[in-house]
Short mmCIF file of C-alpha atoms in Angstrom, two decimals:
data_model
loop_
_atom_site.label_atom_id
_atom_site.label_comp_id
_atom_site.label_asym_id
_atom_site.label_seq_id
_atom_site.Cartn_x
_atom_site.Cartn_y
_atom_site.Cartn_z
CA MET Q 27 34.07 4.86 3.86
CA ASN Q 28 35.35 7.20 6.63
CA ASN Q 29 33.36 7.41 9.64
CA ALA Q 30 35.40 9.94 11.25
CA GLY Q 31 33.85 13.10 12.25
CA ALA Q 32 34.89 16.81 11.59
CA GLU Q 33 35.01 19.87 13.80
CA ALA Q 34 35.01 23.55 13.25
CA ASP Q 35 38.67 24.14 13.94
CA GLY Q 36 40.57 26.63 11.64
CA SER Q 37 41.88 24.09 9.92
CA GLY Q 38 41.13 22.40 6.09
CA ARG Q 39 39.95 19.29 7.58
CA ALA Q 40 36.62 21.47 9.42
CA THR Q 41 33.00 21.08 7.80
CA SER Q 42 32.67 24.81 9.16
CA GLY Q 43 34.44 28.36 8.80
CA GLU Q 44 34.04 32.03 9.53
CA SER Q 45 34.27 34.73 7.43
CA ALA Q 46 33.95 38.25 6.80
CA HIS Q 47 34.98 38.27 3.22
CA ALA Q 48 32.60 39.73 0.62
CA ASP Q 49 34.03 37.99 -1.98
CA PRO Q 50 32.42 35.82 -4.46
CA ALA Q 51 33.97 32.65 -2.84
CA PRO Q 52 34.71 33.39 0.76
CA ARG Q 53 37.14 31.31 2.65
CA GLY Q 54 35.18 30.71 5.44
CA PHE Q 55 31.95 28.91 2.68
CA ASP Q 56 34.72 27.12 1.14
CA THR Q 57 36.19 25.25 4.28
CA PHE Q 58 32.89 24.93 4.78
CA ARG Q 59 32.65 22.93 1.45
CA SER Q 60 35.73 21.05 1.88
CA GLY Q 61 35.14 19.71 4.72
CA TRP Q 62 31.25 18.25 4.42
CA GLU Q 63 32.73 17.04 0.76
CA LYS Q 64 35.50 15.51 2.99
CA GLU Q 65 33.54 13.82 5.61
CA ILE Q 66 29.87 13.17 4.75
CA GLY Q 67 29.43 14.33 1.13
CA ASP Q 68 29.60 11.01 -0.22
CA GLY Q 69 25.89 10.24 -0.40
CA PHE Q 70 24.55 13.56 1.07
CA PRO Q 71 25.39 16.33 -1.53
CA LEU Q 72 25.98 20.12 -0.20
CA PRO Q 73 23.09 22.22 -0.83
CA THR Q 74 23.01 25.29 -3.19
CA PHE Q 75 23.36 27.98 -1.11
CA SER Q 76 22.10 31.96 -1.27
CA PRO Q 77 24.74 34.17 -2.61
CA ALA Q 78 23.88 36.33 0.74
CA THR Q 79 24.55 33.23 2.45
CA MET Q 80 27.93 32.62 0.76
CA ARG Q 81 28.90 35.99 1.29
CA ASP Q 82 28.60 36.12 5.01
CA PHE Q 83 29.35 32.94 5.86
CA ARG Q 84 29.85 32.93 9.57
CA VAL Q 85 29.47 28.79 10.39
CA LYS Q 86 30.93 26.43 12.82
CA SER Q 87 29.86 22.99 12.49
CA ARG Q 88 31.30 19.56 13.01
CA ALA Q 89 30.02 16.25 10.90
CA THR Q 90 30.38 12.73 11.20
CA LYS Q 91 28.78 9.46 9.40
CA VAL Q 92 27.96 5.96 10.14
CA GLY Q 93 26.60 3.80 8.10
CA GLU Q 94 23.95 5.62 6.10
CA VAL Q 95 23.64 7.87 8.86
CA ALA Q 96 25.28 11.35 8.68
CA ILE Q 97 24.99 13.88 11.65
CA THR Q 98 25.86 17.58 11.89
CA ASP Q 99 25.73 19.95 14.22
CA LEU Q 100 25.72 23.90 13.40
CA HIS Q 101 25.68 27.03 14.41
CA GLY Q 102 25.34 29.79 12.53
CA ALA Q 103 26.10 33.22 13.56
CA SER Q 104 24.48 34.47 10.22
CA ALA Q 105 21.67 33.40 8.33
CA ILE Q 106 21.07 30.30 6.45
CA ARG Q 107 19.37 29.92 3.25
CA THR Q 108 19.39 27.37 -0.20
CA GLU Q 109 17.74 28.80 -3.27
CA GLY Q 110 17.83 27.51 -6.26
CA PRO Q 111 16.67 24.12 -8.89
CA LEU Q 112 15.54 21.24 -6.71
CA ASN Q 113 15.16 18.21 -8.46
CA GLY Q 114 15.07 14.55 -8.12
CA VAL Q 115 13.91 12.55 -4.74
CA GLU Q 116 15.65 12.38 -1.65
CA ASP Q 117 13.75 9.53 -0.05
CA GLN Q 118 15.23 10.32 4.04
CA VAL Q 119 14.02 10.63 7.28
CA ARG Q 120 15.75 14.15 9.00
CA LEU Q 121 15.53 14.87 12.70
CA TYR Q 122 16.32 18.47 13.40
CA VAL Q 123 17.04 19.46 17.39
CA VAL Q 124 17.12 23.07 17.83
CA LYS Q 125 18.50 24.80 20.39
CA ARG Q 126 18.42 28.18 19.55
CA GLY Q 127 16.61 30.48 16.62
CA SER Q 128 14.74 28.48 13.83
CA TRP Q 129 14.81 26.42 11.48
CA THR Q 130 12.88 27.09 8.54
CA LEU Q 131 11.82 24.05 5.82
CA GLY Q 132 10.28 24.36 2.72
CA ALA Q 133 9.89 27.83 0.74
CA PRO Q 134 8.26 30.49 2.32
CA LEU Q 135 4.48 30.75 2.08
CA ALA Q 136 4.83 27.16 0.82
CA ARG Q 137 2.30 24.49 1.92
CA SER Q 138 5.47 22.24 2.50
CA GLU Q 139 6.79 25.26 4.93
CA GLN Q 140 7.51 24.08 8.22
CA THR Q 141 9.47 25.81 11.05
CA VAL Q 142 11.37 24.42 13.68
CA PRO Q 143 11.80 26.80 17.05
CA ALA Q 144 14.21 27.04 19.40
CA GLY Q 145 13.63 24.03 22.55
CA GLN Q 146 11.39 21.75 19.70
CA PHE Q 147 12.70 18.79 17.54
CA LEU Q 148 10.91 17.49 14.27
CA ILE Q 149 11.69 14.13 12.55
CA ARG Q 150 10.15 14.22 9.27
CA HIS Q 151 10.27 12.43 6.28
CA ILE Q 152 11.61 13.57 3.29
CA GLY Q 153 10.67 12.26 0.29
CA ARG Q 154 11.61 15.56 -2.52
CA PRO Q 155 14.50 18.24 -1.72
CA LEU Q 156 13.84 20.91 -0.01
CA HIS Q 157 14.48 24.61 1.13
CA PHE Q 158 15.47 25.93 3.93
CA GLU Q 159 16.34 28.90 6.00
CA THR Q 160 17.77 29.50 9.32
CA ALA Q 161 17.78 32.64 11.41
CA PRO Q 162 20.81 34.33 12.93
CA ASP Q 163 22.52 32.89 15.55
CA THR Q 164 20.94 29.33 15.17
CA THR Q 165 22.52 26.02 16.88
CA ALA Q 166 20.75 22.37 15.39
CA LYS Q 167 22.06 19.01 15.42
CA VAL Q 168 20.59 17.51 11.99
CA VAL Q 169 20.65 13.46 11.68
CA VAL Q 170 20.06 12.43 8.33
CA LEU Q 171 18.13 8.83 8.85
CA PRO Q 172 17.63 6.05 6.33
CA ALA Q 173 13.68 5.93 5.14
CA ALA Q 174 12.99 2.31 5.40
CA LEU Q 175 13.36 2.13 8.93
CA LEU Q 176 12.05 4.94 10.05
CA LYS Q 177 9.57 6.44 7.68
CA PRO Q 178 6.45 3.78 8.69
CA LEU Q 179 6.72 4.69 11.95
CA LEU Q 180 5.43 8.38 11.40
CA GLY Q 181 2.02 8.42 10.55
CA GLU Q 182 -0.14 9.67 8.12
CA ARG Q 183 1.95 13.44 8.30
CA GLN Q 184 5.07 11.71 8.02
CA SER Q 185 6.21 13.78 11.00
CA VAL Q 186 6.66 14.14 14.43
CA SER Q 187 7.79 17.24 16.62
CA GLY Q 188 7.65 18.01 20.44
CA PRO Q 189 9.96 19.20 22.73
CA ALA Q 190 13.55 18.54 22.30
CA ASP Q 191 13.89 18.01 26.65
CA SER Q 192 11.75 15.28 26.15
CA ALA Q 193 13.83 11.70 27.22
CA GLU Q 194 13.87 9.82 24.00
CA VAL Q 195 15.76 13.28 22.37
CA ARG Q 196 17.66 13.99 25.39
CA LEU Q 197 19.28 10.16 24.82
CA LEU Q 198 19.74 10.31 21.19
CA VAL Q 199 21.25 13.53 21.22
CA ALA Q 200 23.80 12.27 23.98
CA HIS Q 201 24.40 8.87 21.70
CA SER Q 202 25.33 11.32 18.69
CA ASN Q 203 27.71 13.63 20.53
CA MET Q 204 29.58 9.98 22.40
CA ILE Q 205 30.11 9.33 18.84
CA TYR Q 206 31.65 12.60 17.64
CA ALA Q 207 34.31 11.78 20.35
CA THR Q 208 34.64 7.87 19.60
CA VAL Q 209 33.88 7.02 15.93
CA ALA Q 210 37.63 7.89 14.85
CA ASP Q 211 38.73 4.91 17.24
CA LEU Q 212 35.94 2.19 16.90
CA GLY Q 213 36.49 -0.65 14.45
CA PRO Q 214 33.91 -2.27 12.66
CA ALA Q 215 31.46 -4.03 15.34
CA GLY Q 216 32.02 -0.37 17.46
CA VAL Q 217 30.96 1.34 14.18
CA GLN Q 218 28.11 -1.01 13.53
CA ALA Q 219 27.09 -1.12 17.47
CA ALA Q 220 26.99 2.80 17.70
CA HIS Q 221 25.03 2.79 14.30
CA ARG Q 222 22.46 -0.07 15.45
CA THR Q 223 21.69 2.06 18.60
CA LEU Q 224 21.37 5.05 16.32
CA ILE Q 225 18.74 4.06 14.83
CA GLU Q 226 16.73 2.41 17.82
CA LEU Q 227 16.89 5.60 19.36
CA ALA Q 228 15.70 7.19 16.14
CA LYS Q 229 13.13 4.87 16.50
CA ALA Q 230 12.11 5.75 20.04
CA VAL Q 231 11.78 9.48 18.84
CA ALA Q 232 9.54 8.51 16.45
CA ARG Q 233 7.63 6.37 18.55
CA ARG Q 234 7.95 9.57 21.19
CA ARG Q 235 8.68 6.57 23.56
CA VAL Q 236 11.80 4.79 25.07
CA ASP Q 237 12.43 1.48 26.03
CA ASP Q 238 14.61 1.98 28.96
CA ALA Q 239 15.09 -1.88 29.61
CA GLU Q 240 17.03 -2.31 26.01
CA PRO Q 241 20.39 -3.47 27.17
CA GLN Q 242 21.80 -2.15 23.92
CA LEU Q 243 20.34 1.46 25.08
CA ALA Q 244 22.13 1.51 28.21
CA PRO Q 245 25.46 3.63 27.87
CA ALA Q 246 23.24 6.02 25.89
CA LEU Q 247 20.87 6.04 28.85
CA ALA Q 248 23.76 6.36 31.06
CA GLN Q 249 25.17 9.55 29.37
CA ALA Q 250 22.47 11.13 29.44
CA ALA Q 251 21.93 11.24 32.90
CA LYS Q 252 25.44 12.01 33.07
CA ASP Q 253 24.54 15.26 30.76
CA LEU Q 254 22.00 15.78 33.25
CA VAL Q 255 23.94 15.60 36.74
CA ASP Q 256 26.60 18.50 35.31
CA SER Q 257 23.60 20.88 34.84
CA HIS Q 258 22.07 19.65 38.20
CA LEU Q 259 25.29 19.14 40.60
CA ALA Q 260 24.04 22.10 42.93
CA ASP Q 261 20.83 20.81 42.78
CA PRO Q 262 19.43 19.41 46.43
CA GLU Q 263 17.23 17.27 44.42
CA LEU Q 264 19.90 15.21 41.89
CA SER Q 265 19.40 11.70 42.99
CA GLY Q 266 18.64 8.99 41.13
CA THR Q 267 15.15 9.46 41.24
CA MET Q 268 14.86 12.73 40.11
CA LEU Q 269 17.28 11.80 37.48
CA ALA Q 270 14.69 8.74 36.47
CA ARG Q 271 11.94 11.31 36.49
CA GLU Q 272 13.56 13.32 33.83
CA LEU Q 273 14.58 10.90 31.57
CA ASN Q 274 10.86 9.24 31.73
CA VAL Q 275 12.75 5.72 32.56
CA SER Q 276 12.39 3.37 36.15
CA VAL Q 277 15.02 3.97 38.48
CA ARG Q 278 16.18 0.15 38.29
CA ASN Q 279 16.80 0.49 34.94
CA LEU Q 280 18.71 3.60 35.18
CA GLN Q 281 21.15 1.60 37.75
CA ARG Q 282 21.92 -0.47 35.46
CA ALA Q 283 22.31 1.34 32.50
CA PHE Q 284 25.62 2.80 34.61
CA ALA Q 285 26.37 -0.79 35.75
CA ALA Q 286 26.52 -1.65 32.30
CA VAL Q 287 29.25 0.28 32.16
CA GLY Q 288 30.49 0.45 35.23
CA GLU Q 289 29.44 2.83 37.17
CA SER Q 290 26.66 3.74 39.77
CA VAL Q 291 24.49 6.62 39.36
CA THR Q 292 25.01 8.48 43.59
CA ALA Q 293 28.77 7.20 43.09
CA TYR Q 294 28.62 9.60 39.35
CA ILE Q 295 27.56 12.27 41.25
CA ARG Q 296 29.56 12.21 44.16
CA GLN Q 297 32.71 12.22 41.91
CA ARG Q 298 31.92 15.37 40.04
CA ARG Q 299 30.52 17.50 42.86
CA LEU Q 300 34.18 16.37 44.67
CA GLU Q 301 35.63 17.46 40.93
CA GLU Q 302 33.60 20.62 41.54
CA ALA Q 303 34.68 21.35 44.72
CA ARG Q 304 38.58 20.77 44.20
CA LEU Q 305 38.01 23.19 41.29
CA ALA Q 306 36.80 25.83 43.69
CA LEU Q 307 39.95 25.36 46.00
CA THR Q 308 42.39 25.95 43.58
CA ALA Q 309 40.81 29.22 41.84
CA PRO Q 310 42.98 32.10 42.16
CA SER Q 311 40.38 34.54 44.27
CA GLY Q 312 37.17 34.00 46.32
CA ARG Q 313 37.93 30.51 47.64
CA LEU Q 314 35.39 29.32 49.43
CA SER Q 315 35.54 27.75 53.15
CA VAL Q 316 35.48 24.23 53.18
CA SER Q 317 32.15 24.33 55.02
CA GLU Q 318 30.71 26.46 52.38
CA LEU Q 319 31.99 24.03 49.91
CA ALA Q 320 29.91 21.30 52.02
CA ALA Q 321 27.19 22.95 51.79
CA HIS Q 322 27.51 24.16 47.90
CA TRP Q 323 27.66 20.88 46.78
CA GLN Q 324 25.46 19.39 49.00
CA PHE Q 325 27.73 17.44 51.71
CA ALA Q 326 25.77 16.13 55.14
CA ASP Q 327 28.08 18.64 56.70
CA SER Q 328 31.76 19.47 56.81
CA SER Q 329 33.52 16.03 58.36
CA HIS Q 330 31.43 14.03 55.70
CA PHE Q 331 32.96 16.23 52.96
CA ILE Q 332 36.48 16.14 54.15
CA ARG Q 333 36.43 12.50 54.54
CA ALA Q 334 35.08 12.07 51.19
CA PHE Q 335 37.60 13.95 49.19
CA LYS Q 336 40.41 12.53 51.50
CA LYS Q 337 39.41 9.12 50.01
CA HIS Q 338 39.17 10.42 46.35
CA TYR Q 339 42.31 12.77 46.29
CA GLY Q 340 44.41 11.16 49.38
CA ARG Q 341 44.25 14.52 50.76
CA THR Q 342 41.97 17.13 53.16
CA PRO Q 343 40.78 20.36 51.25
CA THR Q 344 42.48 21.97 53.31
CA GLU Q 345 46.19 20.46 52.58
CA TYR Q 346 45.16 20.26 48.85
CA ALA Q 347 44.90 23.83 48.68
CA ARG Q 348 47.69 24.68 50.48
CA SER Q 349 49.63 22.38 48.11
CA THR Q 350 47.86 24.09 45.18
CA MET Q 351 49.21 27.61 46.22
CA PRO Q 352 52.01 29.27 44.31
CA THR Q 353 55.22 29.52 46.21
CA GLY Q 354 57.64 32.66 47.10
CA ASN Q 355 60.61 33.58 45.79
#
C-alpha cells in the first residue's frame, strides 16, 4: 500500500493540476486523475465531474493515504461540480474543513443537501454516493474515515458541524499536516501510530471535545500550539496560558505535550521570535533598529533581546547584521 503523499508541483505525480485548455481532456484534469489514482485511488474511486468542470479545471491539491484513511487538501480556483449516475453504497464518514469558499453535498434542492461555508467543519456519515459542488476559490481539507469507528459517535443526525477553529479540529488539521510531511519516511510502526492518532482525533471532532491528557495526542497538540504561535508571534499576550485557552486544554497538559517532543512552550516562543528578528536584520531595506526589534517581538528591553540573540546565534544583533551586509567590490 502506498502511504506517501503527493503535492501539486506540475509533475506527473501530483494529485492536481492547472489548465486553461478547453479541449475535452484538458491536461490539468488528466494530471489530477493520474495523481489521484497513483496515491489514493485504491478504494477511493474518483467521482465523475461535469464537462464544464473538466474543461476549466484549475485545481491544486495534495493527497495521502494512511491505512483506510485518505486525506486530501484542495484549492479550486475554478468551481467543481460532479454529476451523473450514483450507484452502490459507500458507508464512509467524511470530515470537511472549509477554509475559504464553500462545499455543498447532495443535489441542489434535495433533502440531503448540506453546505459547509468558510470557517466551518462538517463530519458526516455517507451511506450512499453523493454529488458535491464547490464555489470558485474554495480551500478545504477532506478526510475519509472508516464508518465502523466513527458512525456510532455522530448521533441520530449522523453528522456534527461547528467552527473550524475549534480545539479538536485544530489538532486534527495539525496532525494531518504532519502526516504529509513525514509519512513517506515512516516505517510500519510509525504509519500505524499516525493512523491511530488520526482516528482518535476524528473521534474527538465527533464528540466535540478532546482528551488533552491522552499521551498519544501529545505530538498533535504540540504542533497545533506551534501553528498558533506562528500566527501570534507579535502578540504581547502570547504565552502558554493563551495557547492552552485557545486550544481548550490545560496549561499543564500543554506543557506535557511539548515535553513529550523534547521542547518547552516558552522556549519555542522565544526561538521563533528570535528567528523572525534575525530575518528582519537581513532585510534588504527598511531594517528596524535593535530597540525597535526588541519591542516588536515582545522582549522586555534591548538588553534582554541582545543577550538572548547572542546566546542563540553566537553574535549580537548588530554583529549579525554587519556580517550579512554585501561587501564592496
